[in-house]
């Protein structure tokens, strides 16, 4: 297949480094491979609506360091798209627009949902290549994802800052960290920031066990504790978090605040230490990408352009060590990379005596 004209879209939650990736794909296809490139606005919504913008060397300049995505994004899925009052399968419209835009290939930069949608479009006959981006680091078959490193730094710096105030006030500070259903961000930031307790969705926690580890710290003369908790971490026994007989109300759109707030209150009751809650939220996703994410995005983007020039589609451009790998898209779609309990980060946390919410006999 001879790829002459490429479209780029960004789908799902934004993540730092997306603009670096758009820039890399765009510059490499234009300058190295002599192709044309256009941007599609607001993810798959823009493909269905036919919203296209031209991209050239000028529009791709000056975006390397910018957070967010110059193309805009959305969580819309072509096969289940809200159109006014109704939810409709718009795959056929997406396919028509792809042809109306005279595209030979479509580059989708997405997370878990984005990969599932891209795979559907692949099955519908579009030539698709994906780049893994999400601060959650939960995409299968890639070493890491664009945005994770930046978010990890933000969360780590936040824990650093929370230490001094927790220490001064002899408090527990619970800090809620993003990550969807994977604990990478929380575990990484907990290790890097020296949190005392780290709670991840892969290890449902025991409240009394956490309280006891905090009490032991107090008895040892450390009257403060930092508890880093993933947004979707849960207790093994939901009743542990009931307050006055009621269980917390949780909604992802409200940043899972109910469960984390209940955790904070229950720890205060059980330890008799004052406890405070900090939800990092969208601070983790916003702002300028780290040097690592800029380099990663540039590497993956350049490899993506090479794949297109070779006529290879139906793949995700994965990070593999210092190199890249082309992984069949169908092997990635629908998979989620959570933290394996035998992962070296878990072992290191256990070995240094960090409380992971449950006794670990691994
Ligand atoms: O997938 C990235 C992520 O930031 C998750 O960590 C978080 O759960 C979710 O997106 C928030 O999504 P939204 O931007 O739709 O509120």
PDB file of N, CA and C in Angstrom, residues 116-190:
ATOM      1  N   UNK A 116      -9.613   0.403  21.499  1.00  0.00           N
ATOM      2  CA  UNK A 116     -10.770  -0.425  21.139  1.00  0.00           C
ATOM      3  C   UNK A 116     -11.487   0.181  19.930  1.00  0.00           C
ATOM      4  N   UNK A 117     -11.658   1.500  19.936  1.00  0.00           N
ATOM      5  CA  UNK A 117     -12.338   2.154  18.802  1.00  0.00           C
ATOM      6  C   UNK A 117     -11.495   2.038  17.533  1.00  0.00           C
ATOM      7  N   UNK A 118     -10.195   2.226  17.661  1.00  0.00           N
ATOM      8  CA  UNK A 118      -9.317   2.134  16.486  1.00  0.00           C
ATOM      9  C   UNK A 118      -9.393   0.738  15.885  1.00  0.00           C
ATOM     10  N   UNK A 119      -9.466  -0.261  16.751  1.00  0.00           N
ATOM     11  CA  UNK A 119      -9.541  -1.641  16.251  1.00  0.00           C
ATOM     12  C   UNK A 119     -10.852  -1.884  15.510  1.00  0.00           C
ATOM     13  N   UNK A 120     -11.919  -1.262  15.977  1.00  0.00           N
ATOM     14  CA  UNK A 120     -13.201  -1.383  15.260  1.00  0.00           C
ATOM     15  C   UNK A 120     -13.096  -0.760  13.876  1.00  0.00           C
ATOM     16  N   UNK A 121     -12.432   0.387  13.799  1.00  0.00           N
ATOM     17  CA  UNK A 121     -12.278   1.044  12.491  1.00  0.00           C
ATOM     18  C   UNK A 121     -11.385   0.217  11.575  1.00  0.00           C
ATOM     19  N   UNK A 122     -10.408  -0.418  12.160  1.00  0.00           N
ATOM     20  CA  UNK A 122      -9.543  -1.313  11.374  1.00  0.00           C
ATOM     21  C   UNK A 122     -10.392  -2.424  10.757  1.00  0.00           C
ATOM     22  N   UNK A 123     -11.259  -3.002  11.593  1.00  0.00           N
ATOM     23  CA  UNK A 123     -12.134  -4.077  11.096  1.00  0.00           C
ATOM     24  C   UNK A 123     -13.090  -3.569  10.030  1.00  0.00           C
ATOM     25  N   UNK A 124     -13.432  -2.262  10.128  1.00  0.00           N
ATOM     26  CA  UNK A 124     -14.351  -1.676   9.122  1.00  0.00           C
ATOM     27  C   UNK A 124     -13.601  -1.319   7.840  1.00  0.00           C
ATOM     28  N   UNK A 125     -12.305  -1.584   7.792  1.00  0.00           N
ATOM     29  CA  UNK A 125     -11.572  -1.411   6.539  1.00  0.00           C
ATOM     30  C   UNK A 125     -10.646  -0.210   6.485  1.00  0.00           C
ATOM     31  N   UNK A 126     -10.525   0.562   7.581  1.00  0.00           N
ATOM     32  CA  UNK A 126      -9.616   1.715   7.567  1.00  0.00           C
ATOM     33  C   UNK A 126      -8.187   1.252   7.875  1.00  0.00           C
ATOM     34  N   UNK A 127      -7.235   1.945   7.296  1.00  0.00           N
ATOM     35  CA  UNK A 127      -5.828   1.656   7.614  1.00  0.00           C
ATOM     36  C   UNK A 127      -5.435   2.471   8.849  1.00  0.00           C
ATOM     37  N   UNK A 128      -5.300   1.776   9.953  1.00  0.00           N
ATOM     38  CA  UNK A 128      -5.115   2.480  11.224  1.00  0.00           C
ATOM     39  C   UNK A 128      -3.756   2.121  11.844  1.00  0.00           C
ATOM     40  N   UNK A 129      -3.097   3.132  12.393  1.00  0.00           N
ATOM     41  CA  UNK A 129      -1.919   2.912  13.243  1.00  0.00           C
ATOM     42  C   UNK A 129      -2.177   3.683  14.539  1.00  0.00           C
ATOM     43  N   UNK A 130      -1.820   3.103  15.670  1.00  0.00           N
ATOM     44  CA  UNK A 130      -2.074   3.800  16.944  1.00  0.00           C
ATOM     45  C   UNK A 130      -0.774   4.093  17.678  1.00  0.00           C
ATOM     46  N   UNK A 131      -0.861   5.100  18.534  1.00  0.00           N
ATOM     47  CA  UNK A 131       0.220   5.407  19.479  1.00  0.00           C
ATOM     48  C   UNK A 131      -0.371   5.333  20.881  1.00  0.00           C
ATOM     49  N   UNK A 132       0.305   4.669  21.823  1.00  0.00           N
ATOM     50  CA  UNK A 132      -0.247   4.534  23.173  1.00  0.00           C
ATOM     51  C   UNK A 132      -0.008   5.791  24.004  1.00  0.00           C
ATOM     52  N   UNK A 133      -1.058   6.417  24.417  1.00  0.00           N
ATOM     53  CA  UNK A 133      -0.916   7.587  25.302  1.00  0.00           C
ATOM     54  C   UNK A 133      -1.942   7.498  26.412  1.00  0.00           C
ATOM     55  N   UNK A 134      -1.518   7.644  27.595  1.00  0.00           N
ATOM     56  CA  UNK A 134      -2.393   7.804  28.756  1.00  0.00           C
ATOM     57  C   UNK A 134      -1.512   7.977  29.982  1.00  0.00           C
ATOM     58  N   UNK A 135      -1.956   8.809  30.888  1.00  0.00           N
ATOM     59  CA  UNK A 135      -1.183   8.951  32.133  1.00  0.00           C
ATOM     60  C   UNK A 135      -1.295   7.692  32.984  1.00  0.00           C
ATOM     61  N   UNK A 136      -2.253   6.805  32.651  1.00  0.00           N
ATOM     62  CA  UNK A 136      -2.492   5.627  33.494  1.00  0.00           C
ATOM     63  C   UNK A 136      -1.481   4.506  33.263  1.00  0.00           C
ATOM     64  N   UNK A 137      -0.783   4.522  32.138  1.00  0.00           N
ATOM     65  CA  UNK A 137       0.203   3.471  31.783  1.00  0.00           C
ATOM     66  C   UNK A 137      -0.434   2.085  31.718  1.00  0.00           C
ATOM     67  N   UNK A 138      -1.692   2.000  31.339  1.00  0.00           N
ATOM     68  CA  UNK A 138      -2.372   0.701  31.412  1.00  0.00           C
ATOM     69  C   UNK A 138      -2.614   0.056  30.044  1.00  0.00           C
ATOM     70  N   UNK A 139      -1.850   0.464  29.031  1.00  0.00           N
ATOM     71  CA  UNK A 139      -2.013  -0.156  27.712  1.00  0.00           C
ATOM     72  C   UNK A 139      -1.127  -1.404  27.632  1.00  0.00           C
ATOM     73  N   UNK A 140      -1.708  -2.486  27.156  1.00  0.00           N
ATOM     74  CA  UNK A 140      -0.965  -3.747  27.054  1.00  0.00           C
ATOM     75  C   UNK A 140       0.108  -3.676  25.981  1.00  0.00           C
ATOM     76  N   UNK A 141       1.142  -4.468  26.157  1.00  0.00           N
ATOM     77  CA  UNK A 141       2.170  -4.738  25.138  1.00  0.00           C
ATOM     78  C   UNK A 141       3.023  -3.541  24.741  1.00  0.00           C
ATOM     79  N   UNK A 142       3.077  -2.542  25.594  1.00  0.00           N
ATOM     80  CA  UNK A 142       4.055  -1.470  25.430  1.00  0.00           C
ATOM     81  C   UNK A 142       4.722  -1.257  26.781  1.00  0.00           C
ATOM     82  N   UNK A 143       5.997  -0.906  26.767  1.00  0.00           N
ATOM     83  CA  UNK A 143       6.692  -0.707  28.045  1.00  0.00           C
ATOM     84  C   UNK A 143       6.077   0.437  28.830  1.00  0.00           C
ATOM     85  N   UNK A 144       5.712   1.481  28.109  1.00  0.00           N
ATOM     86  CA  UNK A 144       5.146   2.652  28.784  1.00  0.00           C
ATOM     87  C   UNK A 144       4.282   3.445  27.804  1.00  0.00           C
ATOM     88  N   UNK A 145       3.644   4.479  28.311  1.00  0.00           N
ATOM     89  CA  UNK A 145       2.717   5.255  27.478  1.00  0.00           C
ATOM     90  C   UNK A 145       3.063   6.747  27.575  1.00  0.00           C
ATOM     91  N   UNK A 146       2.712   7.462  26.526  1.00  0.00           N
ATOM     92  CA  UNK A 146       3.007   8.905  26.493  1.00  0.00           C
ATOM     93  C   UNK A 146       2.168   9.610  27.567  1.00  0.00           C
ATOM     94  N   UNK A 147       2.814  10.326  28.454  1.00  0.00           N
ATOM     95  CA  UNK A 147       2.107  11.074  29.498  1.00  0.00           C
ATOM     96  C   UNK A 147       2.322  10.526  30.887  1.00  0.00           C
ATOM     97  N   UNK A 148       2.647   9.239  30.962  1.00  0.00           N
ATOM     98  CA  UNK A 148       2.790   8.619  32.280  1.00  0.00           C
ATOM     99  C   UNK A 148       3.926   9.264  33.076  1.00  0.00           C
ATOM    100  N   UNK A 149       5.053   9.475  32.434  1.00  0.00           N
ATOM    101  CA  UNK A 149       6.208  10.004  33.165  1.00  0.00           C
ATOM    102  C   UNK A 149       5.921  11.389  33.751  1.00  0.00           C
ATOM    103  N   UNK A 150       5.250  12.228  32.959  1.00  0.00           N
ATOM    104  CA  UNK A 150       4.944  13.580  33.449  1.00  0.00           C
ATOM    105  C   UNK A 150       4.013  13.502  34.655  1.00  0.00           C
ATOM    106  N   UNK A 151       2.951  12.700  34.524  1.00  0.00           N
ATOM    107  CA  UNK A 151       1.986  12.587  35.623  1.00  0.00           C
ATOM    108  C   UNK A 151       2.656  12.011  36.867  1.00  0.00           C
ATOM    109  N   UNK A 152       3.572  11.079  36.645  1.00  0.00           N
ATOM    110  CA  UNK A 152       4.301  10.485  37.765  1.00  0.00           C
ATOM    111  C   UNK A 152       5.122  11.556  38.493  1.00  0.00           C
ATOM    112  N   UNK A 153       5.732  12.441  37.734  1.00  0.00           N
ATOM    113  CA  UNK A 153       6.524  13.517  38.350  1.00  0.00           C
ATOM    114  C   UNK A 153       5.623  14.468  39.128  1.00  0.00           C
ATOM    115  N   UNK A 154       4.479  14.792  38.546  1.00  0.00           N
ATOM    116  CA  UNK A 154       3.559  15.719  39.227  1.00  0.00           C
ATOM    117  C   UNK A 154       3.081  15.094  40.541  1.00  0.00           C
ATOM    118  N   UNK A 155       2.692  13.823  40.474  1.00  0.00           N
ATOM    119  CA  UNK A 155       2.188  13.155  41.685  1.00  0.00           C
ATOM    120  C   UNK A 155       3.305  13.027  42.721  1.00  0.00           C
ATOM    121  N   UNK A 156       4.513  12.755  42.258  1.00  0.00           N
ATOM    122  CA  UNK A 156       5.645  12.625  43.188  1.00  0.00           C
ATOM    123  C   UNK A 156       5.930  13.959  43.866  1.00  0.00           C
ATOM    124  N   UNK A 157       5.960  15.018  43.068  1.00  0.00           N
ATOM    125  CA  UNK A 157       6.239  16.329  43.660  1.00  0.00           C
ATOM    126  C   UNK A 157       5.152  16.700  44.673  1.00  0.00           C
ATOM    127  N   UNK A 158       3.926  16.301  44.362  1.00  0.00           N
ATOM    128  CA  UNK A 158       2.823  16.604  45.292  1.00  0.00           C
ATOM    129  C   UNK A 158       3.035  15.885  46.614  1.00  0.00           C
ATOM    130  N   UNK A 159       3.441  14.625  46.539  1.00  0.00           N
ATOM    131  CA  UNK A 159       3.697  13.882  47.785  1.00  0.00           C
ATOM    132  C   UNK A 159       4.846  14.540  48.556  1.00  0.00           C
ATOM    133  N   UNK A 160       5.870  14.958  47.826  1.00  0.00           N
ATOM    134  CA  UNK A 160       6.985  15.666  48.484  1.00  0.00           C
ATOM    135  C   UNK A 160       6.455  16.865  49.272  1.00  0.00           C
ATOM    136  N   UNK A 161       5.590  17.623  48.623  1.00  0.00           N
ATOM    137  CA  UNK A 161       5.080  18.838  49.270  1.00  0.00           C
ATOM    138  C   UNK A 161       4.162  18.514  50.440  1.00  0.00           C
ATOM    139  N   UNK A 162       3.395  17.449  50.304  1.00  0.00           N
ATOM    140  CA  UNK A 162       2.473  17.093  51.387  1.00  0.00           C
ATOM    141  C   UNK A 162       3.234  16.630  52.631  1.00  0.00           C
ATOM    142  N   UNK A 163       4.427  16.088  52.428  1.00  0.00           N
ATOM    143  CA  UNK A 163       5.217  15.619  53.564  1.00  0.00           C
ATOM    144  C   UNK A 163       5.436  16.708  54.615  1.00  0.00           C
ATOM    145  N   UNK A 164       5.841  17.899  54.166  1.00  0.00           N
ATOM    146  CA  UNK A 164       6.230  18.895  55.170  1.00  0.00           C
ATOM    147  C   UNK A 164       5.030  19.358  55.977  1.00  0.00           C
ATOM    148  N   UNK A 165       3.887  19.482  55.314  1.00  0.00           N
ATOM    149  CA  UNK A 165       2.717  19.943  56.085  1.00  0.00           C
ATOM    150  C   UNK A 165       2.166  18.821  56.967  1.00  0.00           C
ATOM    151  N   UNK A 166       2.203  17.577  56.464  1.00  0.00           N
ATOM    152  CA  UNK A 166       1.749  16.452  57.305  1.00  0.00           C
ATOM    153  C   UNK A 166       2.636  16.342  58.546  1.00  0.00           C
ATOM    154  N   UNK A 167       3.931  16.508  58.337  1.00  0.00           N
ATOM    155  CA  UNK A 167       4.900  16.406  59.428  1.00  0.00           C
ATOM    156  C   UNK A 167       4.665  17.513  60.455  1.00  0.00           C
ATOM    157  N   UNK A 168       4.484  18.742  59.968  1.00  0.00           N
ATOM    158  CA  UNK A 168       4.322  19.877  60.881  1.00  0.00           C
ATOM    159  C   UNK A 168       3.075  19.737  61.744  1.00  0.00           C
ATOM    160  N   UNK A 169       2.010  19.191  61.162  1.00  0.00           N
ATOM    161  CA  UNK A 169       0.728  19.114  61.887  1.00  0.00           C
ATOM    162  C   UNK A 169       0.471  17.748  62.519  1.00  0.00           C
ATOM    163  N   UNK A 170       1.404  16.837  62.370  1.00  0.00           N
ATOM    164  CA  UNK A 170       1.230  15.474  62.912  1.00  0.00           C
ATOM    165  C   UNK A 170      -0.074  14.867  62.396  1.00  0.00           C
ATOM    166  N   UNK A 171      -0.241  14.939  61.108  1.00  0.00           N
ATOM    167  CA  UNK A 171      -1.490  14.477  60.508  1.00  0.00           C
ATOM    168  C   UNK A 171      -1.266  13.292  59.575  1.00  0.00           C
ATOM    169  N   UNK A 172      -2.383  12.633  59.303  1.00  0.00           N
ATOM    170  CA  UNK A 172      -2.421  11.728  58.151  1.00  0.00           C
ATOM    171  C   UNK A 172      -2.865  12.593  56.975  1.00  0.00           C
ATOM    172  N   UNK A 173      -2.135  12.502  55.869  1.00  0.00           N
ATOM    173  CA  UNK A 173      -2.667  13.116  54.652  1.00  0.00           C
ATOM    174  C   UNK A 173      -2.888  12.019  53.623  1.00  0.00           C
ATOM    175  N   UNK A 174      -4.141  11.895  53.223  1.00  0.00           N
ATOM    176  CA  UNK A 174      -4.498  10.938  52.176  1.00  0.00           C
ATOM    177  C   UNK A 174      -4.450  11.692  50.854  1.00  0.00           C
ATOM    178  N   UNK A 175      -3.691  11.173  49.896  1.00  0.00           N
ATOM    179  CA  UNK A 175      -3.615  11.840  48.602  1.00  0.00           C
ATOM    180  C   UNK A 175      -4.126  10.881  47.528  1.00  0.00           C
ATOM    181  N   UNK A 176      -5.169  11.326  46.836  1.00  0.00           N
ATOM    182  CA  UNK A 176      -5.781  10.475  45.809  1.00  0.00           C
ATOM    183  C   UNK A 176      -5.164  10.768  44.442  1.00  0.00           C
ATOM    184  N   UNK A 177      -4.749   9.690  43.808  1.00  0.00           N
ATOM    185  CA  UNK A 177      -3.996   9.778  42.554  1.00  0.00           C
ATOM    186  C   UNK A 177      -4.776   9.068  41.451  1.00  0.00           C
ATOM    187  N   UNK A 178      -4.695   9.598  40.219  1.00  0.00           N
ATOM    188  CA  UNK A 178      -5.426   8.999  39.095  1.00  0.00           C
ATOM    189  C   UNK A 178      -4.822   7.651  38.694  1.00  0.00           C
ATOM    190  N   UNK A 179      -5.376   7.081  37.652  1.00  0.00           N
ATOM    191  CA  UNK A 179      -4.840   5.808  37.149  1.00  0.00           C
ATOM    192  C   UNK A 179      -5.902   4.866  36.623  1.00  0.00           C
ATOM    193  N   UNK A 180      -7.173   5.313  36.706  1.00  0.00           N
ATOM    194  CA  UNK A 180      -8.288   4.461  36.277  1.00  0.00           C
ATOM    195  C   UNK A 180      -8.206   3.157  37.070  1.00  0.00           C
ATOM    196  N   UNK A 181      -8.247   1.984  36.432  1.00  0.00           N
ATOM    197  CA  UNK A 181      -8.240   0.740  37.211  1.00  0.00           C
ATOM    198  C   UNK A 181      -6.853   0.139  37.401  1.00  0.00           C
ATOM    199  N   UNK A 182      -5.826   0.938  37.184  1.00  0.00           N
ATOM    200  CA  UNK A 182      -4.457   0.429  37.340  1.00  0.00           C
ATOM    201  C   UNK A 182      -3.704   1.283  38.360  1.00  0.00           C
ATOM    202  N   UNK A 183      -2.824   0.642  39.108  1.00  0.00           N
ATOM    203  CA  UNK A 183      -2.145   1.339  40.209  1.00  0.00           C
ATOM    204  C   UNK A 183      -0.768   1.882  39.875  1.00  0.00           C
ATOM    205  N   UNK A 184      -0.401   1.929  38.582  1.00  0.00           N
ATOM    206  CA  UNK A 184       0.965   2.329  38.214  1.00  0.00           C
ATOM    207  C   UNK A 184       1.354   3.704  38.772  1.00  0.00           C
ATOM    208  N   UNK A 185       0.465   4.647  38.572  1.00  0.00           N
ATOM    209  CA  UNK A 185       0.783   6.028  38.946  1.00  0.00           C
ATOM    210  C   UNK A 185       0.939   6.153  40.459  1.00  0.00           C
ATOM    211  N   UNK A 186       0.038   5.523  41.189  1.00  0.00           N
ATOM    212  CA  UNK A 186       0.070   5.621  42.651  1.00  0.00           C
ATOM    213  C   UNK A 186       1.273   4.879  43.224  1.00  0.00           C
ATOM    214  N   UNK A 187       1.516   3.684  42.710  1.00  0.00           N
ATOM    215  CA  UNK A 187       2.648   2.907  43.221  1.00  0.00           C
ATOM    216  C   UNK A 187       3.965   3.608  42.882  1.00  0.00           C
ATOM    217  N   UNK A 188       4.070   4.089  41.646  1.00  0.00           N
ATOM    218  CA  UNK A 188       5.299   4.775  41.236  1.00  0.00           C
ATOM    219  C   UNK A 188       5.526   6.026  42.058  1.00  0.00           C
ATOM    220  N   UNK A 189       4.488   6.842  42.210  1.00  0.00           N
ATOM    221  CA  UNK A 189       4.637   8.089  42.965  1.00  0.00           C
ATOM    222  C   UNK A 189       4.830   7.789  44.449  1.00  0.00           C
ATOM    223  N   UNK A 190       4.181   6.744  44.943  1.00  0.00           N
ATOM    224  CA  UNK A 190       4.339   6.359  46.349  1.00  0.00           C
ATOM    225  C   UNK A 190       5.773   5.957  46.631  1.00  0.00           C
TER     226      UNK A 190
END
